[in-house]
Each structure stands twice: as structure tokens, then as C-alpha cells.
Amino acid sequence: MTIINRTQEHYFMKVLVIGSGGREHALVWKLRQSPLIKKIYVAPGNPGTAAIAENVPIAALDVARLKDFAVKNSITLTVVGPEAPLALGICDLFRTNRLAIFGPSKKAASLEASKVFAKSLMIKYGIPTADYRTFETLDDALRHVKQTKPWFVIKADGLAAGKGVVICRTTDEAITALNLMMTGPEAGRVVIEEFLEGEEASFLAITDGKAIVPLAPAQDHKTIFDGDKGPNTGGMGAYSPARIVTPALEQEIMQTIIRPAINAMHSEYNPFCGVIYAGLMIINGRPKTLEFNARFGDPETQPILMRLDEDLAGLLLLAAQGRLRERPLHWKDNASVCVVMAAEGYPGEVIKGAEITGIGAAESDENVKVFHAGTAMKDGRLVTAGGRVLGVTAQGRDQRAAVDAAYTAVEKIHFKGAQFRRDIGKKALERD
Ligand code: AMP
Ligand code: GLY
């Protein structure tokens, strides 16, 4: 199959998107704009994706049923949103069945799924990252923190949906965190690393395992409260471009972080096809890698895709087929901001079932798109059904215009207990 002959190949793609968050709604929204698309299924999707594609009631973790669905429906391309099915080996299963899928193999997804694997790869290939040590036993880890000056960052080895990282300001905090992570049924090894101080940025690139195409840099807002205060969340908002990542810094990130990691995966482990996402700390203008993710970021994908001036379906298909060509992608010469509206209680125990109103009014501005995440339909009403509920995303000629449009839209949306940060994009505005 080729996408070169457009007259024959127009509207040929049947795509399956896996996941149910704001990232997946944004992917479906962008894919739908492609002239190559005939049909999009989303498993399991959310009410936002149901409005523009066909939701299929198969859980993202049910990889065997997803494969059966893709075979039965002659899916041209499957796009995996979240990390959990990657870690289960969904891409290996699909490829064994000769199905094109955009995402890394189980082994390659270890770049995200195992902190220990990622750290040892970074050290071996000289990729800049925080100094660290790995601990297998609680006693050894406790001895280390008692002998070392705080602050520390303690990371559980497995996937923990963003909750496996604890920043400890005192030795006592470290002892408590270690006891939690290294005892009980979920216990496992930990990485303890130096605390890095700087400004974070998210750098994502699409790769077929060899060729790499960077996406526009973005910045996430990890904590629940304004001013980067409070506990970490999955991400409370994001914007793009992130001008802290200058063109020179982007080159440095590609040369010292992204390319060495992809080359190492290719030569030594398992070729990495999909999105490689480096969480970076920019310290005095130089990048260090906090972590790798093996998928699109959420909520970074929302503002990034709003600015992307390319056919996403064609791009992801070429990557899945190993035929990606290195070239700079086209971007709109504007800015985009996503403000996440979260449910009451998030990131702790979430209160669900609150009625959501005002999305239509918010989207009356053509520069605004409200991506659904934790929403559900109940008795004909849209209600909250998860931690991060909506990603209110706007574009504008510059950051100021995008921020203003996003917050004007947020003010029109209501549900009981809604939480959102009021300072999304502030760092970008201060840099102007
Ligand atoms: P990770 O899952 O490794 O990206 O960590 C989640 C968040 O914890 C990051 O986005 C940072 O805000 C913070 N973090 C992780 N590692 C460090 C570090 N070495 N120094 C400072 N903050 C960190
Ligand atoms: N925005 C953080 C993540 O996708 O992991």
C-alpha cells in the first residue's frame, strides 16, 4: 500500500485510535482533517470522540480483542494513545498479525516503562540526565538517603501513571516515600536521583525507528495549583511553542538526547517506532533528560496538534511502515494553549457525576476546541467521569491571544467543583 498516488488512494484509510483521554480526542480531531481518512474507530473513546468518530466498547488494555477488531475491520493503521497497552506488547501482537500500528514494541516501550532501563541507556550513551543510583532493597535505599544531603527524587521503577515520582525535601520525607514504595504487594526497586532545578519542557518526535521528525516543543504544568505548587498530576495545561527551546537548543536536544536514544534502541535493543517524548529540565540553557515517554504527551498533544500544519494520518502511516522521511514539519505561525479543567478532588479521590454545561458556548469561538477526557453521557446529560475532565484548547496569533481565548472559553464552562490553574502560559508570556 502506498499513499503516493493520491487519486487512487484518497479516503482509503480506516484508522483505530486506542485510548479515551484528551490526547486521543485531539488525535481523532486532527486525523479527521486528513483527506486520506475513510473511517475512524476509537477504543474505547469518550463522548468527545463519539461525536466525530465511532467509539468501540473495547478497553485499551484488552489487546487481544483490539487485534481481533483490527483484523475483522481491515484497519489500515492503529494509533496507540496511552502507555499501558504498549507495555503489554500491543504493537508486537499487531505486527505479528501484519497490522500496521504506530507505537513501540514492548521492549522498546521499556524506555518509559522502566526507569532503570532508561537511566542505564542514558548513562551508557552519554545522554545528559540527573546522577542516580538504583536500589533493590529498602535497607540499602534507606542507608543511602541517610548518608546523602536532600533534596532527592525517588522514582518507582514501573509505570505509575505519573505517581511514581516523589520529590523529597528532607530525609524524613525520603524515608516515608521509600517505605511506601519498597514494602507491600506493589513493592519494587527504585531509582534515587539528584534534584535538578530549572525549567521543564516537553520535546516530542515521531520516528519509524531510524528517521526522526521533531514536533514543536511544548511546556506542561505538572502540579495541581498555580505557581507550580501542590502535588503532581497528569498535567494541568500545556502550551506550544515553548520558546525556552530555541532553535539552537532544539538542535542540541536532537543531537545529544533524541538521536542517540533512537540509535541506541535500533542498534542494541529494539527499534523504536512511535513518539519518543523526552521530559527535559532546562538548566542555564542546557538540557537534561528527566524521563522518556514512549507515546504522545497529554495534554501537550492538544496544543501541538492544533498548530500542526500537516496531514497527521499520512505522517503516522509512513512512520508505522518504516518509510518516514526526515524533514522539518510545517507549523502554523501562531501559539496554542490548553487549560485542563479537572474534577473535584483531583489528583486525589475524584468526585464524579457532576453535570457539565457550556461547551457549545466555549466553542462558539472558532479558535477554541474543547477536548474531552474524563466525561461520560448519563441520562442524556454530559457528566464528569474522571480526574482530568476537559482540555480547553485555543489558538491565537501569539501566546497572549491564545491564553486570553482559552480562559474566556474556560469561564463559559461549568461543573460542580471544577478546578483549573489560572497561570497556564504565564511563563511564556513572561518570556515575551
Ligand atoms: P518523571 O515521571 O520522571 O518525568 O517525573 C515527574 C515529574 O517529577 C517531572 O515532570 C518533574 O517535575 C519532577 N522530576 C522528576 N525528576 C526530577 C529531578 N531529577 N529533579 C527535579 N524534578 C524532577
Ligand atoms: N504530560 C505528561 C505526560 O503525558 O506524561
XYZ file of C-alpha atoms and ligand atoms in Angstrom:
460
model
C 0.000 0.000 0.000
C 1.236 3.462 -0.822
C -0.011 6.939 -0.187
C 1.911 8.422 -3.087
C -0.810 8.080 -5.724
C -3.391 10.302 -4.143
C -6.046 9.972 -6.828
C -6.307 6.248 -6.212
C -5.639 6.329 -2.546
C -7.903 9.160 -1.415
C -10.108 8.158 1.516
C -8.603 4.699 1.847
C -7.567 4.718 5.496
C -9.504 3.055 8.256
C -7.847 4.086 11.496
C -8.253 2.712 15.001
C -7.197 5.049 17.827
C -6.715 3.422 21.226
C -7.437 5.340 24.426
C -10.057 7.603 25.947
C -8.388 10.833 27.067
C -7.932 14.368 25.833
C -4.872 13.256 23.859
C -6.939 10.706 21.955
C -9.749 13.197 21.278
C -7.132 15.592 19.866
C -5.600 12.809 17.727
C -9.003 11.881 16.308
C -9.867 15.558 15.710
C -6.636 16.059 13.768
C -6.772 12.729 11.893
C -10.277 13.528 10.725
C -8.951 16.545 8.837
C -6.872 14.243 6.634
C -8.054 13.600 3.058
C -6.727 10.047 3.421
C -9.224 9.082 6.081
C -12.263 6.982 5.289
C -13.264 5.935 8.791
C -12.004 6.353 12.368
C -12.780 3.998 15.234
C -11.807 4.776 18.829
C -11.484 2.157 21.546
C -12.971 2.901 23.963
C -13.107 6.666 23.272
C -15.180 9.252 25.128
C -18.238 11.424 24.353
C -15.981 13.877 22.508
C -14.669 11.226 20.124
C -18.176 9.734 19.741
C -19.253 12.992 18.104
C -16.635 12.774 15.344
C -15.782 9.061 15.050
C -17.169 5.652 16.008
C -16.457 4.537 19.545
C -15.911 0.796 20.029
C -16.505 -0.628 23.523
C -13.158 -2.407 23.908
C -10.861 -1.387 26.763
C -7.402 -0.038 25.887
C -5.850 -2.926 27.834
C -7.802 -5.655 26.041
C -5.120 -6.083 23.404
C -6.337 -9.446 22.067
C -9.828 -8.099 21.328
C -8.350 -4.945 19.815
C -6.282 -7.111 17.467
C -9.351 -9.163 16.502
C -11.264 -5.951 15.830
C -8.466 -4.593 13.636
C -8.285 -7.821 11.609
C -12.042 -8.093 11.177
C -12.444 -4.472 10.121
C -9.352 -4.331 7.860
C -7.874 -1.437 9.820
C -5.159 0.344 7.798
C -3.450 1.911 10.805
C -3.784 1.693 14.576
C -2.560 4.592 16.721
C -1.899 3.852 20.390
C -2.505 6.710 22.831
C -1.642 5.545 26.378
C 1.426 3.740 27.692
C -0.254 0.757 29.367
C -1.164 -1.193 26.173
C 2.345 -0.515 24.827
C 3.843 -2.093 27.934
C 1.543 -5.089 27.387
C 3.005 -5.574 23.923
C 0.079 -4.455 21.763
C 2.407 -3.402 18.931
C 4.182 -6.775 18.864
C 0.820 -8.567 18.664
C -0.423 -6.327 15.841
C 2.811 -6.616 13.845
C 2.815 -10.394 14.190
C -0.622 -10.241 12.582
C 0.638 -7.986 9.779
C -1.305 -4.982 11.025
C 0.282 -1.511 10.739
C 0.476 0.128 14.148
C 2.011 3.386 15.304
C 3.779 2.720 18.603
C 6.825 0.959 20.037
C 7.217 -2.742 20.738
C 7.017 -3.935 24.331
C 10.801 -3.984 24.566
C 11.170 -0.509 23.073
C 8.444 0.839 25.353
C 10.736 -0.023 28.306
C 12.191 3.386 27.635
C 9.120 4.626 29.511
C 8.003 1.545 31.434
C 11.296 1.025 33.272
C 13.143 3.934 34.843
C 16.103 1.616 35.438
C 16.303 0.660 31.748
C 16.001 4.302 30.646
C 18.621 5.527 33.098
C 21.147 2.851 32.189
C 20.679 3.554 28.473
C 21.223 7.266 29.098
C 24.411 6.653 31.059
C 25.762 4.150 28.516
C 25.231 6.528 25.606
C 26.227 9.747 27.377
C 22.733 11.256 27.216
C 22.594 14.110 29.754
C 20.488 13.193 32.798
C 20.487 13.529 36.599
C 23.022 11.483 38.584
C 21.312 8.475 40.113
C 21.584 5.137 41.813
C 19.324 2.101 41.666
C 18.282 0.272 44.831
C 16.888 -3.235 45.055
C 16.342 -3.351 48.828
C 14.761 -0.983 51.330
C 17.767 -1.209 53.674
C 20.222 -0.089 51.004
C 17.955 2.749 49.885
C 17.439 3.949 53.478
C 21.172 3.863 54.141
C 21.763 5.968 51.023
C 19.252 8.698 51.893
C 20.510 8.913 55.465
C 24.044 9.481 54.185
C 23.184 11.958 51.399
C 22.088 15.568 51.599
C 18.493 16.293 50.465
C 16.768 17.104 48.123
C 16.258 13.735 46.445
C 13.949 12.499 43.766
C 12.753 8.938 44.288
C 11.253 7.068 41.334
C 9.478 3.716 41.374
C 10.744 1.513 38.552
C 7.447 0.586 36.854
C 4.687 2.574 35.172
C 2.844 4.530 37.830
C 0.708 6.990 35.812
C 2.825 9.918 36.954
C 2.513 8.981 40.614
C 5.733 7.039 40.937
C 7.929 10.100 41.419
C 8.365 11.740 44.818
C 10.422 14.858 45.374
C 11.756 14.716 48.920
C 12.903 17.924 50.584
C 14.010 16.227 53.809
C 15.500 12.901 54.848
C 12.278 12.102 56.731
C 10.200 12.578 53.582
C 12.565 10.268 51.744
C 12.268 7.598 54.441
C 8.456 7.756 54.295
C 8.451 7.557 50.489
C 10.859 4.613 50.445
C 8.804 2.711 52.994
C 5.733 3.193 50.812
C 7.426 2.219 47.568
C 9.559 -0.672 48.775
C 7.210 -2.578 51.090
C 3.877 -4.269 50.491
C 2.486 -6.037 47.451
C 3.405 -3.280 44.958
C 6.999 -3.071 46.191
C 9.784 -2.828 43.664
C 13.181 -1.342 43.044
C 13.648 2.391 42.991
C 15.879 4.952 41.379
C 17.102 7.778 43.614
C 18.444 10.753 41.734
C 19.729 14.257 42.275
C 17.181 17.048 42.273
C 17.527 19.252 39.216
C 16.473 22.875 39.335
C 15.448 24.594 36.137
C 12.520 24.943 33.779
C 10.799 21.901 32.309
C 9.992 21.375 28.652
C 8.447 18.524 26.689
C 10.177 17.534 23.481
C 8.352 15.038 21.264
C 9.429 13.485 17.997
C 7.898 11.000 15.581
C 10.164 8.178 14.472
C 9.988 4.981 12.449
C 12.993 3.632 14.310
C 15.589 5.316 12.090
C 14.310 8.610 10.675
C 13.225 11.180 13.261
C 10.926 14.157 12.800
C 10.698 16.544 15.760
C 7.395 18.083 16.830
C 7.119 21.661 18.094
C 8.368 21.969 21.690
C 5.763 22.364 24.429
C 5.560 23.019 28.146
C 3.369 21.114 30.569
C 2.187 22.257 34.031
C 2.553 19.252 36.298
C 1.246 20.417 39.656
C -2.378 20.997 40.607
C -2.018 24.584 41.888
C -0.854 27.880 40.375
C 2.812 28.742 40.720
C 3.832 25.063 40.356
C 2.563 24.301 43.874
C 0.869 21.214 45.287
C 1.022 17.572 44.289
C 1.857 16.397 40.773
C -0.922 15.496 38.355
C -1.016 14.018 34.863
C -0.665 17.612 33.609
C -2.937 20.640 34.183
C -2.242 22.518 30.972
C 0.272 22.989 28.209
C 1.277 25.378 25.507
C 3.268 25.422 22.313
C 5.605 26.734 21.099
C 7.843 26.694 24.182
C 10.268 29.425 23.379
C 12.677 28.334 26.099
C 13.588 25.719 23.475
C 15.350 27.949 20.966
C 16.261 26.570 17.524
C 19.849 26.072 18.763
C 18.635 24.212 21.842
C 16.323 22.095 19.679
C 19.350 21.014 17.637
C 21.250 20.182 20.810
C 18.310 18.128 22.123
C 18.102 16.219 18.841
C 21.849 15.588 18.713
C 22.558 14.767 22.352
C 19.292 13.183 23.520
C 16.752 12.084 20.894
C 19.052 10.763 18.154
C 21.396 8.858 20.489
C 18.403 7.250 22.219
C 16.764 6.170 18.931
C 20.095 4.955 17.520
C 20.798 3.003 20.705
C 17.373 1.367 20.561
C 17.985 0.443 16.941
C 21.467 -0.962 17.297
C 21.253 -2.590 20.678
C 17.725 -3.273 21.834
C 14.638 -2.988 19.672
C 13.851 -0.362 17.043
C 11.620 2.313 18.491
C 8.691 3.280 16.244
C 6.242 5.839 17.541
C 6.553 9.022 19.556
C 9.638 9.482 21.672
C 8.901 12.126 24.272
C 11.736 13.489 26.383
C 10.763 15.271 29.584
C 13.557 17.797 29.952
C 14.897 20.109 32.607
C 16.499 23.156 31.006
C 19.262 24.346 33.309
C 21.030 27.552 32.277
C 20.046 26.910 28.678
C 21.286 23.285 28.603
C 19.010 20.220 28.562
C 18.971 17.254 30.932
C 16.592 14.340 30.496
C 14.191 13.699 33.376
C 12.468 10.829 31.655
C 11.457 9.318 28.355
C 7.895 8.538 27.434
C 7.011 6.212 24.594
C 3.843 7.990 23.420
C 2.215 11.343 22.810
C 2.053 13.565 25.924
C -1.236 14.524 27.487
C -2.037 17.479 27.497
C 0.901 18.553 25.260
C -0.647 16.809 22.242
C -3.669 19.121 22.330
C -1.797 22.411 21.663
C 0.841 20.716 19.482
C -1.714 19.208 17.097
C -3.677 22.452 16.964
C -0.581 24.082 15.459
C 0.481 21.222 13.183
C 0.006 22.134 9.525
C 0.445 18.622 8.108
C -1.555 15.536 7.254
C -1.220 13.588 10.506
C -2.694 10.374 9.069
C -0.095 10.224 6.293
C 2.716 11.041 8.690
C 1.805 8.324 11.199
C 1.237 5.746 8.454
C 4.681 6.394 6.957
C 6.225 6.028 10.429
C 4.341 2.775 11.063
C 5.514 1.456 7.672
C 9.167 2.380 8.317
C 9.113 4.918 5.487
C 9.388 8.214 7.355
C 11.478 10.894 5.659
C 13.444 13.397 7.731
C 12.249 16.907 7.039
C 11.073 19.888 9.077
C 7.310 19.737 9.600
C 5.087 22.707 8.782
C 3.596 24.604 11.707
C 1.097 27.409 11.874
C 2.844 30.628 12.759
C 0.812 31.038 15.924
C 0.539 29.837 19.518
C -1.754 27.399 21.266
C -2.688 26.820 24.897
C -4.606 24.011 26.602
C -6.129 24.642 30.032
C -7.201 21.443 31.773
C -10.407 21.535 33.806
C -10.249 18.821 36.457
C -12.861 17.273 38.730
C -13.301 18.000 42.397
C -10.785 16.026 44.468
C -8.212 15.560 41.670
C -5.410 14.405 41.910
C -6.737 12.556 44.966
C -10.049 10.758 45.073
C -12.269 12.257 42.413
C -15.950 13.132 42.715
C -17.740 12.066 39.532
C -21.160 12.599 38.030
C -21.328 16.436 38.033
C -23.211 17.858 35.047
C -21.063 19.785 32.549
C -22.540 22.764 30.700
C -21.267 25.491 28.403
C -19.043 23.579 25.953
C -21.089 24.822 22.976
C -20.745 28.417 24.124
C -16.996 27.940 24.678
C -16.590 26.569 21.152
C -18.501 29.447 19.577
C -15.054 30.997 19.151
C -13.650 29.239 16.080
C -10.183 29.335 17.652
C -11.319 27.171 20.572
C -11.685 23.410 20.740
C -12.755 21.637 23.915
C -11.220 18.181 24.076
C -12.981 15.650 26.296
C -11.052 13.474 28.748
C -12.950 12.277 31.853
C -16.511 12.774 30.607
C -19.464 10.441 30.166
C -23.075 10.597 28.997
C -25.617 9.790 31.693
C -29.370 10.003 31.042
C -28.700 12.260 28.082
C -26.516 14.663 30.081
C -22.761 15.148 29.891
C -21.180 14.490 33.292
C -17.719 14.314 34.843
C -16.266 10.800 34.882
C -12.551 11.141 35.650
C -9.790 13.318 37.092
C -8.957 15.472 34.127
C -12.323 16.281 32.598
C -11.730 18.677 29.688
C -8.796 20.239 27.840
C -9.924 23.688 26.745
C -7.576 24.444 23.865
C -7.241 27.682 21.932
C -5.016 29.140 19.270
C -4.130 32.765 18.661
C -1.664 34.854 16.711
C 0.587 34.879 19.804
C 0.677 33.433 23.327
C -1.290 36.342 24.770
C -4.135 35.887 22.279
C -4.154 32.105 22.793
C -4.153 32.410 26.606
C -6.947 35.003 26.532
C -9.081 32.871 24.201
C -8.562 29.726 26.306
C -9.530 31.425 29.572
C -12.527 33.199 28.016
C -13.700 29.728 26.955
C -12.990 28.204 30.382
C -15.175 30.854 32.042
C -18.137 29.668 29.943
C -17.875 26.035 31.083
C -19.383 24.939 34.367
C -19.457 21.853 36.532
C -19.546 21.499 40.281
C -16.109 21.522 41.918
C -14.230 22.358 38.678
C -10.546 23.015 39.267
C -8.182 24.662 36.825
C -4.954 26.611 37.015
C -5.097 30.299 36.208
C -1.456 30.591 35.205
C -1.190 28.280 32.192
C 1.074 30.001 29.667
C 2.315 32.557 32.199
C 5.946 31.528 31.790
C 5.665 32.002 28.031
C 4.129 35.433 28.485
C 6.910 36.469 30.853
C 9.427 35.500 28.205
C 7.802 37.815 25.600
P 9.134 11.876 35.602
O 7.962 10.946 35.600
O 10.442 11.207 35.780
O 9.107 12.893 34.488
O 8.888 12.829 36.845
C 7.680 13.539 37.006
C 7.997 14.962 37.407
O 8.822 14.967 38.580
C 8.790 15.718 36.374
O 7.980 16.272 35.395
C 9.473 16.763 37.239
O 8.571 17.809 37.542
C 9.761 16.012 38.503
N 11.123 15.449 38.481
C 11.499 14.225 38.038
N 12.823 14.030 38.168
C 13.323 15.176 38.692
C 14.639 15.619 39.062
N 15.715 14.824 38.954
N 14.763 16.859 39.557
C 13.676 17.659 39.701
N 12.425 17.307 39.391
C 12.221 16.086 38.885
N 2.023 15.488 30.261
C 2.723 14.446 30.867
C 2.603 13.148 30.219
O 1.970 12.977 29.200
O 3.199 12.216 30.743
